[in-house]
CSV table of C-alpha atoms and ligand atoms in Angstrom, one decimal:
chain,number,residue,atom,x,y,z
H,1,UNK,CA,47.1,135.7,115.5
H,2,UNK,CA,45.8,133.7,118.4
H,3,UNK,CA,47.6,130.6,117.4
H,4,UNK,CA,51.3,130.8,115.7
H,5,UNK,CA,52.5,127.6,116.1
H,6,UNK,CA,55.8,128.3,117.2
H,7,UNK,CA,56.6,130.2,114.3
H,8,UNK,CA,57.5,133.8,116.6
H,9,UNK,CA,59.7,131.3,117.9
H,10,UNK,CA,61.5,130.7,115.0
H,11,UNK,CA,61.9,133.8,113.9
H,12,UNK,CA,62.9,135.8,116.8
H,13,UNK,CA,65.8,132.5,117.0
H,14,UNK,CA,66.8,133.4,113.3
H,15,UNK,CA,64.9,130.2,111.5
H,16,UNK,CA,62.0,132.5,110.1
H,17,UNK,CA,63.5,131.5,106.8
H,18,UNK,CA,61.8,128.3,107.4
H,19,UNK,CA,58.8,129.2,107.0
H,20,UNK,CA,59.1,130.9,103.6
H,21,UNK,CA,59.1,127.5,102.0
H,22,UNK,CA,56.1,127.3,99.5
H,23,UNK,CA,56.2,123.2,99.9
H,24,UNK,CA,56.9,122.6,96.2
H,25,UNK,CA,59.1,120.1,96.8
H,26,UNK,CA,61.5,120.7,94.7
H,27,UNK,CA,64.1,119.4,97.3
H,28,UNK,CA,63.3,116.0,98.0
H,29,UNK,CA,64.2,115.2,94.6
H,30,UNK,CA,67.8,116.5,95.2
H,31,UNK,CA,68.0,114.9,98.7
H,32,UNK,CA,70.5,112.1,99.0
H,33,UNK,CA,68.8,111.3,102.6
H,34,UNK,CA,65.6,111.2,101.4
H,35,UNK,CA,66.2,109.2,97.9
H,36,UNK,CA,67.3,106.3,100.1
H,37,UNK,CA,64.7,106.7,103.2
H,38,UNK,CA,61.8,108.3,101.8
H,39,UNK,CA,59.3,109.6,104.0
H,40,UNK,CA,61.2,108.2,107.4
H,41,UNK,CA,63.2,111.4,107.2
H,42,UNK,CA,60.8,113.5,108.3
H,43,UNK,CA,58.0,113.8,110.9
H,44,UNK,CA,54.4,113.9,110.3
H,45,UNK,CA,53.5,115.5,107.1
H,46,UNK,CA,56.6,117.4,107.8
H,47,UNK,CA,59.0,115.8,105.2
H,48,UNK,CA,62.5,116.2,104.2
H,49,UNK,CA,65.5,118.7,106.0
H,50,UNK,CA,63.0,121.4,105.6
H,51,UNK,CA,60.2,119.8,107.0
H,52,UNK,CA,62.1,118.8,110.5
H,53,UNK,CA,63.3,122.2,110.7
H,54,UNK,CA,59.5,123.4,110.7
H,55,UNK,CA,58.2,120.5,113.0
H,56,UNK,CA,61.2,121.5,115.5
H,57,UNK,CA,59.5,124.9,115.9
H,58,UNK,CA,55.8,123.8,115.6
H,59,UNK,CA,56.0,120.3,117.2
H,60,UNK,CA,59.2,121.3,119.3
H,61,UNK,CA,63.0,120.0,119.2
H,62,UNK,CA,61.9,116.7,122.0
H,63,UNK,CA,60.5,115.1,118.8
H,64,UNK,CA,62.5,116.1,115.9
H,65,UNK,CA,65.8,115.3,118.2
H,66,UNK,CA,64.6,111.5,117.9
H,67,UNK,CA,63.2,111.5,114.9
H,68,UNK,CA,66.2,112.7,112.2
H,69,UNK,CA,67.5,116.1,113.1
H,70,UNK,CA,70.8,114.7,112.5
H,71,UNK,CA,70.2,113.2,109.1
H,72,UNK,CA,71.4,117.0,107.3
H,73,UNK,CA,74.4,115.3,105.3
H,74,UNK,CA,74.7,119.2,104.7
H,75,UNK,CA,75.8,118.3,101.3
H,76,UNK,CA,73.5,121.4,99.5
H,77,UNK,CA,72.2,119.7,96.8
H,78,UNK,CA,68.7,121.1,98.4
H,79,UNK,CA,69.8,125.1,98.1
H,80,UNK,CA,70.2,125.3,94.1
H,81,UNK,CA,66.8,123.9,93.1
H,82,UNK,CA,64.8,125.7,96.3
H,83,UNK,CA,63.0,128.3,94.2
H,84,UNK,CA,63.4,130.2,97.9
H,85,UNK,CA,66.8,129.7,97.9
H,86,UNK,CA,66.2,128.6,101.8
H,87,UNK,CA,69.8,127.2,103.3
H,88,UNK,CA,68.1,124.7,104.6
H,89,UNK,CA,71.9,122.4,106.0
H,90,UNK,CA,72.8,125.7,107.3
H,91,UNK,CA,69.5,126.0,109.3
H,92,UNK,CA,70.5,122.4,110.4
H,93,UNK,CA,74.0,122.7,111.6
H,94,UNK,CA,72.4,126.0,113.7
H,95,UNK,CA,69.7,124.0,115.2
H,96,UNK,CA,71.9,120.9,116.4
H,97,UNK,CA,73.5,123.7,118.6
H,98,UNK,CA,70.2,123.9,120.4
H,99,UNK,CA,70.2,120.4,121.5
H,100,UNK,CA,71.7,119.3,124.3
H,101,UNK,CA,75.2,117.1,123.9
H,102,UNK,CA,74.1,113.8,124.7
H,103,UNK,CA,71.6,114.3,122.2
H,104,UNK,CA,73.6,115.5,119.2
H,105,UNK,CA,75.6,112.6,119.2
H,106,UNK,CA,76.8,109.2,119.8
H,107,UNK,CA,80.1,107.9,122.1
H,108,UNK,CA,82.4,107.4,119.1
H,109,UNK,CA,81.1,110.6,117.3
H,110,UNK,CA,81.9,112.7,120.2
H,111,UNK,CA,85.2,110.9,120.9
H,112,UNK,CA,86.2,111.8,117.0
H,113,UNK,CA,85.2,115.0,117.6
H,114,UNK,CA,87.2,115.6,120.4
H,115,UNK,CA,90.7,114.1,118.5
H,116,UNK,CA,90.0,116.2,115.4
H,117,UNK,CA,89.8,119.1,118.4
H,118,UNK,CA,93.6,118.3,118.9
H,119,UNK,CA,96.0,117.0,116.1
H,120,UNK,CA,98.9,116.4,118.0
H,121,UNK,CA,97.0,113.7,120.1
H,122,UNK,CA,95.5,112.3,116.5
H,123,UNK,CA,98.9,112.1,115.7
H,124,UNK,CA,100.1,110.2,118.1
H,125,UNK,CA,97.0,107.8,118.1
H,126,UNK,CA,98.2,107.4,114.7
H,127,UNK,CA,101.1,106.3,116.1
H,128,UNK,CA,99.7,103.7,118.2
H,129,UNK,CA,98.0,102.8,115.2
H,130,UNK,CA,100.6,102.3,113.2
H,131,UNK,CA,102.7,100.1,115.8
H,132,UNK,CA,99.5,97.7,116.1
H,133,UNK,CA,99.5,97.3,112.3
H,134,UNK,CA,103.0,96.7,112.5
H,135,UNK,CA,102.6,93.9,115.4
H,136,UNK,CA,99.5,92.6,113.6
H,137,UNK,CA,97.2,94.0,116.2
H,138,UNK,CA,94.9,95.7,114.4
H,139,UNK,CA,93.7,92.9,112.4
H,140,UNK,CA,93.4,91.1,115.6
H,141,UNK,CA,91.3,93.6,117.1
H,142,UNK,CA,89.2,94.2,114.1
H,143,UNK,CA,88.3,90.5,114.0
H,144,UNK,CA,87.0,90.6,117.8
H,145,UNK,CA,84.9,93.7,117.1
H,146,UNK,CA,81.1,92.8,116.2
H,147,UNK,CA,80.5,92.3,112.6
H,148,UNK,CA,78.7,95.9,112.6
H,149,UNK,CA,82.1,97.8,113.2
H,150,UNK,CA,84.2,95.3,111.9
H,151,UNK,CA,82.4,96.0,108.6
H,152,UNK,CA,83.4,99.7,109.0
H,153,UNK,CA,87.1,99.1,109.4
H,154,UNK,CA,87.7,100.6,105.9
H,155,UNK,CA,87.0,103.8,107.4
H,156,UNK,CA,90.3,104.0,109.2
H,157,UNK,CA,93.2,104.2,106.6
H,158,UNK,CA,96.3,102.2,107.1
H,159,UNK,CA,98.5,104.3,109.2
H,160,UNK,CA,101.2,106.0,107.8
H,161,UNK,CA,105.0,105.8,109.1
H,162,UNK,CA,105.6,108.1,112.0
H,163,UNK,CA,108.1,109.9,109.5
H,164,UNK,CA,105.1,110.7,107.1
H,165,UNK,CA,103.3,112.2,110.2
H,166,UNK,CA,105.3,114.7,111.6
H,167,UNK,CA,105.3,118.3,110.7
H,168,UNK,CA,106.5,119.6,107.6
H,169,UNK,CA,109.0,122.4,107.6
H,170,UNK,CA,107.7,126.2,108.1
H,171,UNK,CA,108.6,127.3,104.8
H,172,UNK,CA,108.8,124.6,101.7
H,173,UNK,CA,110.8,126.4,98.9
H,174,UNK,CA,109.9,125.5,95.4
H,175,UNK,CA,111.5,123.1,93.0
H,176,UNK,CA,112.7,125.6,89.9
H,177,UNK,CA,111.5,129.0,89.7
H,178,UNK,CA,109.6,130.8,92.4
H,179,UNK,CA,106.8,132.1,91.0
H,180,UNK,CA,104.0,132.2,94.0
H,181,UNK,CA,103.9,132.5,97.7
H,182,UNK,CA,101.6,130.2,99.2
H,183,UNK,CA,100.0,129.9,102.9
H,184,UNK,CA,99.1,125.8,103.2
H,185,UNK,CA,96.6,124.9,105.6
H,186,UNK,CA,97.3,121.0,106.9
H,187,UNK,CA,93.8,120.1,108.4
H,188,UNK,CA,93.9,117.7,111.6
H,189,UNK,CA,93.6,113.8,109.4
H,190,UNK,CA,95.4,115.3,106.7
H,191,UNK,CA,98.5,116.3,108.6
H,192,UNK,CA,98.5,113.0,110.4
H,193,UNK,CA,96.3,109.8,109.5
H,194,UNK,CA,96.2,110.9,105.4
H,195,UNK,CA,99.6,112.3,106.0
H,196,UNK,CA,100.9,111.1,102.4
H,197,UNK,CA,98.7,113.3,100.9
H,198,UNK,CA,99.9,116.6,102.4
H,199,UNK,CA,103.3,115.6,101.4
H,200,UNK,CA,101.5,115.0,97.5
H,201,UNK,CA,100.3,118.3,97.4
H,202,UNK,CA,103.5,120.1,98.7
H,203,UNK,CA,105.3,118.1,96.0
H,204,UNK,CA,102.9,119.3,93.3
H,205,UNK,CA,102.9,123.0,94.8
H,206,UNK,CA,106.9,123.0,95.2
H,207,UNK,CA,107.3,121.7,91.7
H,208,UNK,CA,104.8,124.0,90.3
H,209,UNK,CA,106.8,127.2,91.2
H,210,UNK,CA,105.2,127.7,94.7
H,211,UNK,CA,107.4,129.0,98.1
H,212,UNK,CA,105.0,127.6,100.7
H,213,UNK,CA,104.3,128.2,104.3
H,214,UNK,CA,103.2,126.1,106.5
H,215,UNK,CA,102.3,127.9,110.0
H,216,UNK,CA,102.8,125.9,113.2
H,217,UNK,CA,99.6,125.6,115.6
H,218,UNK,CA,96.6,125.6,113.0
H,219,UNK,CA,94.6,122.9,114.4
H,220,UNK,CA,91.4,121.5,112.4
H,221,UNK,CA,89.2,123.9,110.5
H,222,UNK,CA,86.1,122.7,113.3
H,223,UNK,CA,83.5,121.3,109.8
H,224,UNK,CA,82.8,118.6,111.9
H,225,UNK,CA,81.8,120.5,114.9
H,226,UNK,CA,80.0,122.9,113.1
H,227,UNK,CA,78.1,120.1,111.5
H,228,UNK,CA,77.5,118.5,114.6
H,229,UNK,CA,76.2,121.1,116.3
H,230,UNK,CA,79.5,122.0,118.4
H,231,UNK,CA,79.1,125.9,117.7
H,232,UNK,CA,81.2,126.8,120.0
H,233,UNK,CA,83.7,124.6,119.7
H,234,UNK,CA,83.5,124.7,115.6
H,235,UNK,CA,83.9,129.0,116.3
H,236,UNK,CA,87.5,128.1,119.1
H,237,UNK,CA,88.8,126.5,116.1
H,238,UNK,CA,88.2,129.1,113.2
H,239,UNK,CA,89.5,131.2,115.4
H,240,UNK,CA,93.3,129.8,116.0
H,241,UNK,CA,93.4,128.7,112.3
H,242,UNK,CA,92.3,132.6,111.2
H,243,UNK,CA,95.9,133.7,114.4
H,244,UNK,CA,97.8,130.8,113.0
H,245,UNK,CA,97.6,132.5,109.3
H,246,UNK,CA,97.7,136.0,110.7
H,247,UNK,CA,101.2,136.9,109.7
H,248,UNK,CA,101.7,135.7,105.9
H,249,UNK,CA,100.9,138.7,104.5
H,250,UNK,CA,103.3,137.4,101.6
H,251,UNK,CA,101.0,134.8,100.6
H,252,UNK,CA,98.9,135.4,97.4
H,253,UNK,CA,96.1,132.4,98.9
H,254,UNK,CA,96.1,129.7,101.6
H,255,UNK,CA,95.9,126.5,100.1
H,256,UNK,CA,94.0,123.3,100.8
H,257,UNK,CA,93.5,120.1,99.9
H,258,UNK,CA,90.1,119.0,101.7
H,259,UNK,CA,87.0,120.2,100.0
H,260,UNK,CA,85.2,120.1,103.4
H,261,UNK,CA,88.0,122.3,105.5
H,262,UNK,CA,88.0,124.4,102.1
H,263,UNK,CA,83.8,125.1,102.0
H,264,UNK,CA,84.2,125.7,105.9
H,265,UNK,CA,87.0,127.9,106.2
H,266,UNK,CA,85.4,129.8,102.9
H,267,UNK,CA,82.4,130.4,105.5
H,268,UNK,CA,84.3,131.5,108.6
H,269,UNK,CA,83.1,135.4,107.4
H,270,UNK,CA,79.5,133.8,108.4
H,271,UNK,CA,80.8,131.5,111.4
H,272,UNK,CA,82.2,134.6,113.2
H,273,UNK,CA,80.0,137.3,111.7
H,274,UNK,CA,78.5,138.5,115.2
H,275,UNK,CA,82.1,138.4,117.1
H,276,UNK,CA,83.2,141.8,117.0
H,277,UNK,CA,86.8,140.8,117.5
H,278,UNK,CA,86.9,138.2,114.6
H,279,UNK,CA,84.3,138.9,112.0
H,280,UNK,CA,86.7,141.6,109.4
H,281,UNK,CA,89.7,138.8,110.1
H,282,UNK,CA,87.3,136.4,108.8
H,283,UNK,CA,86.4,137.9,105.9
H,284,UNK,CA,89.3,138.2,105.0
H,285,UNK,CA,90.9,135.2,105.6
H,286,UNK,CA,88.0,133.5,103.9
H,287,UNK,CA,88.5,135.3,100.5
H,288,UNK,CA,91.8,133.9,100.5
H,289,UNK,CA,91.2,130.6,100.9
H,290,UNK,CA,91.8,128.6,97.4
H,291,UNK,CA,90.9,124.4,96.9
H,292,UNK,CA,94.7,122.8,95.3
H,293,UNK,CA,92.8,122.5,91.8
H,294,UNK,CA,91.3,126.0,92.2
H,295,UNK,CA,94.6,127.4,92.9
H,296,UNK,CA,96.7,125.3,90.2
H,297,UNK,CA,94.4,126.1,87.3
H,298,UNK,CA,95.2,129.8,87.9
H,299,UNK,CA,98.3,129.9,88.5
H,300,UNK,CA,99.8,126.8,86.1
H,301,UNK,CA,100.6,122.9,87.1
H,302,UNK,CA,104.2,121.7,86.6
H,303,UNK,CA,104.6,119.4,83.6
H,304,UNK,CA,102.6,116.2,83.8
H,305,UNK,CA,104.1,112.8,82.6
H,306,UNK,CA,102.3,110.2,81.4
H,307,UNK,CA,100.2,107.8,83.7
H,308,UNK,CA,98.1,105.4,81.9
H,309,UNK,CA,95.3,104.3,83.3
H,310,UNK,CA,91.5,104.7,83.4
H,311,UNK,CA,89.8,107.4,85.6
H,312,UNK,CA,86.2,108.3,86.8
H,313,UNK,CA,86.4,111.7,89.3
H,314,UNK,CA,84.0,112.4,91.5
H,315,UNK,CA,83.2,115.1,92.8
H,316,UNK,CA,82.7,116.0,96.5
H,317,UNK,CA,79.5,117.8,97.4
H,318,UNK,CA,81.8,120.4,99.1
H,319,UNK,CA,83.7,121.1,96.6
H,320,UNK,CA,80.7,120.8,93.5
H,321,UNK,CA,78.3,121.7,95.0
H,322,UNK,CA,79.6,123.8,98.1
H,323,UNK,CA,82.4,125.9,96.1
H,324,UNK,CA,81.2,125.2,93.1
H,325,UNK,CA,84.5,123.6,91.4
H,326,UNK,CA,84.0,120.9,89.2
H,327,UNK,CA,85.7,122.2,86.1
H,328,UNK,CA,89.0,122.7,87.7
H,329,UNK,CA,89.9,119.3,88.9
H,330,UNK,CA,88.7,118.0,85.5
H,331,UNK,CA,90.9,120.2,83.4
H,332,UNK,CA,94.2,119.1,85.9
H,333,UNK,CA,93.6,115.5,85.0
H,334,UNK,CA,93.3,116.6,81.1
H,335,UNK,CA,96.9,117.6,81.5
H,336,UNK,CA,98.1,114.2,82.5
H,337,UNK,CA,99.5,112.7,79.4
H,338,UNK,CA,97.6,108.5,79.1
H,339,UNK,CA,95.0,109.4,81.1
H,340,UNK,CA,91.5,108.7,80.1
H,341,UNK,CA,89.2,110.7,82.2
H,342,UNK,CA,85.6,108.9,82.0
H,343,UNK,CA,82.5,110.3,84.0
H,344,UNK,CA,80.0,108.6,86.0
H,345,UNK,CA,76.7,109.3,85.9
H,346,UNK,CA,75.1,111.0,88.4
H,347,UNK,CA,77.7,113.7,88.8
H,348,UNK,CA,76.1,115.2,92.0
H,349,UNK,CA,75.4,111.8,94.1
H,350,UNK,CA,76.7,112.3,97.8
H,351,UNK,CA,79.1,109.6,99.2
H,352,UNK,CA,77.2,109.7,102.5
H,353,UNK,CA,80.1,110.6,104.6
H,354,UNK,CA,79.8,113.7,105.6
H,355,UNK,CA,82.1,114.5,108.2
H,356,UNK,CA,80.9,111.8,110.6
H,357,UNK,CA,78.0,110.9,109.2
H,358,UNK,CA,79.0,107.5,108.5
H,359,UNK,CA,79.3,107.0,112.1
H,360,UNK,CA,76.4,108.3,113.6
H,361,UNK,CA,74.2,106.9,110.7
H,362,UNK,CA,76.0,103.7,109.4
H,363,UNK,CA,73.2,102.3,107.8
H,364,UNK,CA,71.8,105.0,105.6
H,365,UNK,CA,75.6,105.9,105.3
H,366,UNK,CA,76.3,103.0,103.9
H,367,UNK,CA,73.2,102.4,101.2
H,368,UNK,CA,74.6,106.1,100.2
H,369,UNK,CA,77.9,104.7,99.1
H,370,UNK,CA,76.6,101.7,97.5
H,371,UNK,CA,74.6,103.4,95.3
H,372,UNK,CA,77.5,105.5,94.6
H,373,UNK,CA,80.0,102.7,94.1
H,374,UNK,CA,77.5,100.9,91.5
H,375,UNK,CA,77.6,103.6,89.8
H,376,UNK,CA,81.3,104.7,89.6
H,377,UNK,CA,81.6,100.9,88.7
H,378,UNK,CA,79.7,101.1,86.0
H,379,UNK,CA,82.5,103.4,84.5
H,380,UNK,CA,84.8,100.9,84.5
H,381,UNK,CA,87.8,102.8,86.1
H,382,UNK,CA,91.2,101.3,87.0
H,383,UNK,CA,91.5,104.5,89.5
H,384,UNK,CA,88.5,106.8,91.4
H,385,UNK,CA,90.2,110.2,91.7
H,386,UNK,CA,88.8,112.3,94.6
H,387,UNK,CA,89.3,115.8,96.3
H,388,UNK,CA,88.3,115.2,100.2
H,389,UNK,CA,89.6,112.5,102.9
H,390,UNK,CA,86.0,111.7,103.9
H,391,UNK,CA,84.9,110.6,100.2
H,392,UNK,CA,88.1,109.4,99.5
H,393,UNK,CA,87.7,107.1,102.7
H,394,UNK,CA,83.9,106.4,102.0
H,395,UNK,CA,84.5,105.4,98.7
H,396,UNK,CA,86.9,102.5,99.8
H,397,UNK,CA,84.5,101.5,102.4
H,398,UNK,CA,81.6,101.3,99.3
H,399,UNK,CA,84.3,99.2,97.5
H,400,UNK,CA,85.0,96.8,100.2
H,401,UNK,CA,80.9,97.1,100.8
H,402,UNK,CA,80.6,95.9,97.6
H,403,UNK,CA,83.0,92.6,97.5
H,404,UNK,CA,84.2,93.4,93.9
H,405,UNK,CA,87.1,91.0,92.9
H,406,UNK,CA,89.6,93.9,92.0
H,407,UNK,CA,88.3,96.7,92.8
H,408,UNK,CA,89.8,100.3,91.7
H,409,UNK,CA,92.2,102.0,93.5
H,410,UNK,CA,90.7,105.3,95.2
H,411,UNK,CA,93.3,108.2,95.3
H,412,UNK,CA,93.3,111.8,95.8
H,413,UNK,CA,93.6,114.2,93.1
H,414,UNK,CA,96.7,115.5,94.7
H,415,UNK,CA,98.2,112.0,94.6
H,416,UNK,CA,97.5,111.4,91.1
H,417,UNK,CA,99.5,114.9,90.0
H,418,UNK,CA,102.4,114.4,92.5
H,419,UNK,CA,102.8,110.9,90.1
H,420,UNK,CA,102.5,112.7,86.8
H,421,UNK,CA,104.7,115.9,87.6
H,422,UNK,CA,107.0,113.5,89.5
H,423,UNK,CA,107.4,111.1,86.2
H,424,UNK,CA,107.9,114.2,84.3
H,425,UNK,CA,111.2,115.0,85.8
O,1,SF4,S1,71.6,119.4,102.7
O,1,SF4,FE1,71.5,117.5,101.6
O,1,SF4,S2,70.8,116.0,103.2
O,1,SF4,FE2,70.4,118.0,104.0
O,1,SF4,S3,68.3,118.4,103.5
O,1,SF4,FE3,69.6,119.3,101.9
O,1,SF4,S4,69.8,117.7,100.3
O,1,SF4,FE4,69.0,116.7,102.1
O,2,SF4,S1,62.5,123.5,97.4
O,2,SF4,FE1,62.5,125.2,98.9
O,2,SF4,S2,60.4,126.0,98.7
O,2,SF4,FE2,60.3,124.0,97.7
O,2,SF4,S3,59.7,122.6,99.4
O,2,SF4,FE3,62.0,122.6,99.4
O,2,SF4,S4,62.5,124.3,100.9
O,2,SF4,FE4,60.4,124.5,100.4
């Protein structure tokens, strides 16, 4: 072979399995990105995430870097139907780290990045936050902002209290009989900007028979900077999460209620394969690692009350498709007594938020979660149940996108239960 088109390239950097692709196509029609762009994600006649990945090695990285290396939503829906079965997001999120930093990303992705790096300071820009809401600020702010981020605003949640934000005790003791020990992992907008959620799912856990623990110093999981293309910095953070739950031997799982920190943390074992140090704690600490619903359906939910109302759930990709629960949050709502659970219908679309995708690629972001909206609509639902802060937050963006007159309110599934096995007592 005179002539290999970068393709010893590939392989001798661990993308050979690009190249095994047999060009069927099969996954453009699974492609979120590329149902709403068509051929502009692509290069060439290289088309879709697979073919950038092959026109990075054949053409080189200077023109796929400009030309939609970064649209990878890495929400899988390509992996099931590739009769290859090539992981084509995970070839993605490996080849970002090749690029060079000013590259991968934009000002406010990186500056995102770098808060989700350090919780305590997201907590106290929550803080700030909150005292600008309080003073009116924020609206004031948002109105001088041009119309392209002021259209966004829905992406930043109103700020819990300070109260709601700080830490929860180290050990939560249940509320009847214990019948588990549970590890819970907080995530970094969970613990402080989605705070009222954590506290949710400690009530539903508590009430449901479950000691928990909460360990001090766990950080973020590092999705988005594995994502992103911030290896190294997505690898710092698996690592202090993995020492922060080193010690709870007790616990029969550690619990989460973020389907993206869940799919991640279940693939640390892979993140920190090749660290001799890290990679048996890894798989370890990734085979305990349970979604809320995963955990619950095992191991019994507390008696629901009634809440009446009409829902639609949708399912995140990193939860459907990623961990493949879709069952379990379903049969959770069954239990809640008034409840009428209706489904949408396209049960796999992708919200288009994907970590900070929504950020770095507003527009497409954006046509993502109107088709999605149109299409929850269409279900009629009084509430849009949800398992991840990012689709939870995209969701009310699509909403407000949308101008409806009263639009649904968008919870978390965790919220929903805390109100039914609250009402029960
Ligand atoms: S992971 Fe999702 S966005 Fe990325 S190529 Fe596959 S289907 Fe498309
Ligand atoms: S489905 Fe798999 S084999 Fe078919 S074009 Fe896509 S990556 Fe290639």
């Amino acid at each position: 072979v005179l002539v290999d088109n970068g393709r010893r390239r590939a392989v001798a950097q661990g993308f050979g399995e690009a190249f095994s692709c047999i060009s069927c196509g099969a996954c453009l029609n699974h492609c979120p990105v590329y149902a709403v762009i068509g051929d502009k994600y692509g290069v060439t006649t290289h088309i879709g995430g697979i073919g950038l990945l092959q026109a990075s090695f054949t053409s080189g990285l200077d023109l796929t870097a400009g030309q939609g290396l970064s649209l990878c939503l890495n929400c899988r829906a390509c992996v099931d139907p590739c009769p290859v079965r090539i992981d084509t997001p995970g070839m993605h999120a490996r080849l970002r780290e090749h690029l060079p930093a000013g590259q991968r990303l934009p000002g406010l992705a990186r500056v995102v990045l770098a808060l989700a790096r350090r919780v305590p300071l997201m907590r106290a820009a929550g803080w700030a936050l909150y005292g600008a809401e309080r003073l009116g600020l924020r609206r004031m702010v948002q109105s001088k902002l041009p119309p392209r981020l002021q259209e966004m605003a829905p992406l930043l949640p109103p700020m819990p209290a300070p109260r709601e934000m700080a830490r929860p005790p180290a050990v939560i003791e249940p509320i009847g009989p214990h019948k588990h020990t549970v590890a819970f992992f907080s995530g970094c907008v969970m613990s402080t900007w989605l705070a009222p959620v954590n506290w949710a799912t400690l009530r539903v856990l508590a009430r449901s028979g479950c000691r928990i623990r909460v360990p001090r110093r766990q950080g973020c999981c590092g999705a988005l900077h594995h994502h992103m293309g911030a290896g190294g910095a997505a690898r710092k953070l698996a690592r202090r999460v993995i020492n922060a739950f080193s010690r709870l031997d007790d616990c029969e799982a550690i619990v989460t209620n973020s389907a993206g920190c869940g799919a991640a943390m279940k693939e640390y074992a892979e993140l920190l394969h090749d660290d001799p140090r890290y990679a048996d704690r890894a798989a370890a600490f990734s085979a305990r690692v349970r979604d809320a619903s995963e955990f619950l359906v095992v191991h019994g939910l507390a008696q629901a009350g009634p809440v009446r109302a009409r829902a639609v759930y949708f399912d995140p990709c990193h939860l459907g498709i990623a961990q493949g629960i879709t069952k379990e949050p379903r049969w959770l709502l069954s239990h809640v007594p008034g409840l009428k659970v209706v489904e949408a219908q396209r049960r796999e679309a992708c919200c288009g938020s994907a970590g900070i995708f929504n950020l770095v690629h507003p527009e497409v972001s954006g046509r993502l979660a109107d088709l999605l909206v149109e299409d929850l609509m269409a279900a009629a639902p009084e509430l849009i149940v949800t398992s991840n802060p990012g689709c939870l937050l995209q969701v009310r963006w699509g909403l407000a996108r949308s101008g409806a007159d009263r639009p649904p309110e968008v919870i978390h599934l965790m919220e929903l239960l805390d109100h039914a096995t609250g009402a029960a007592r």
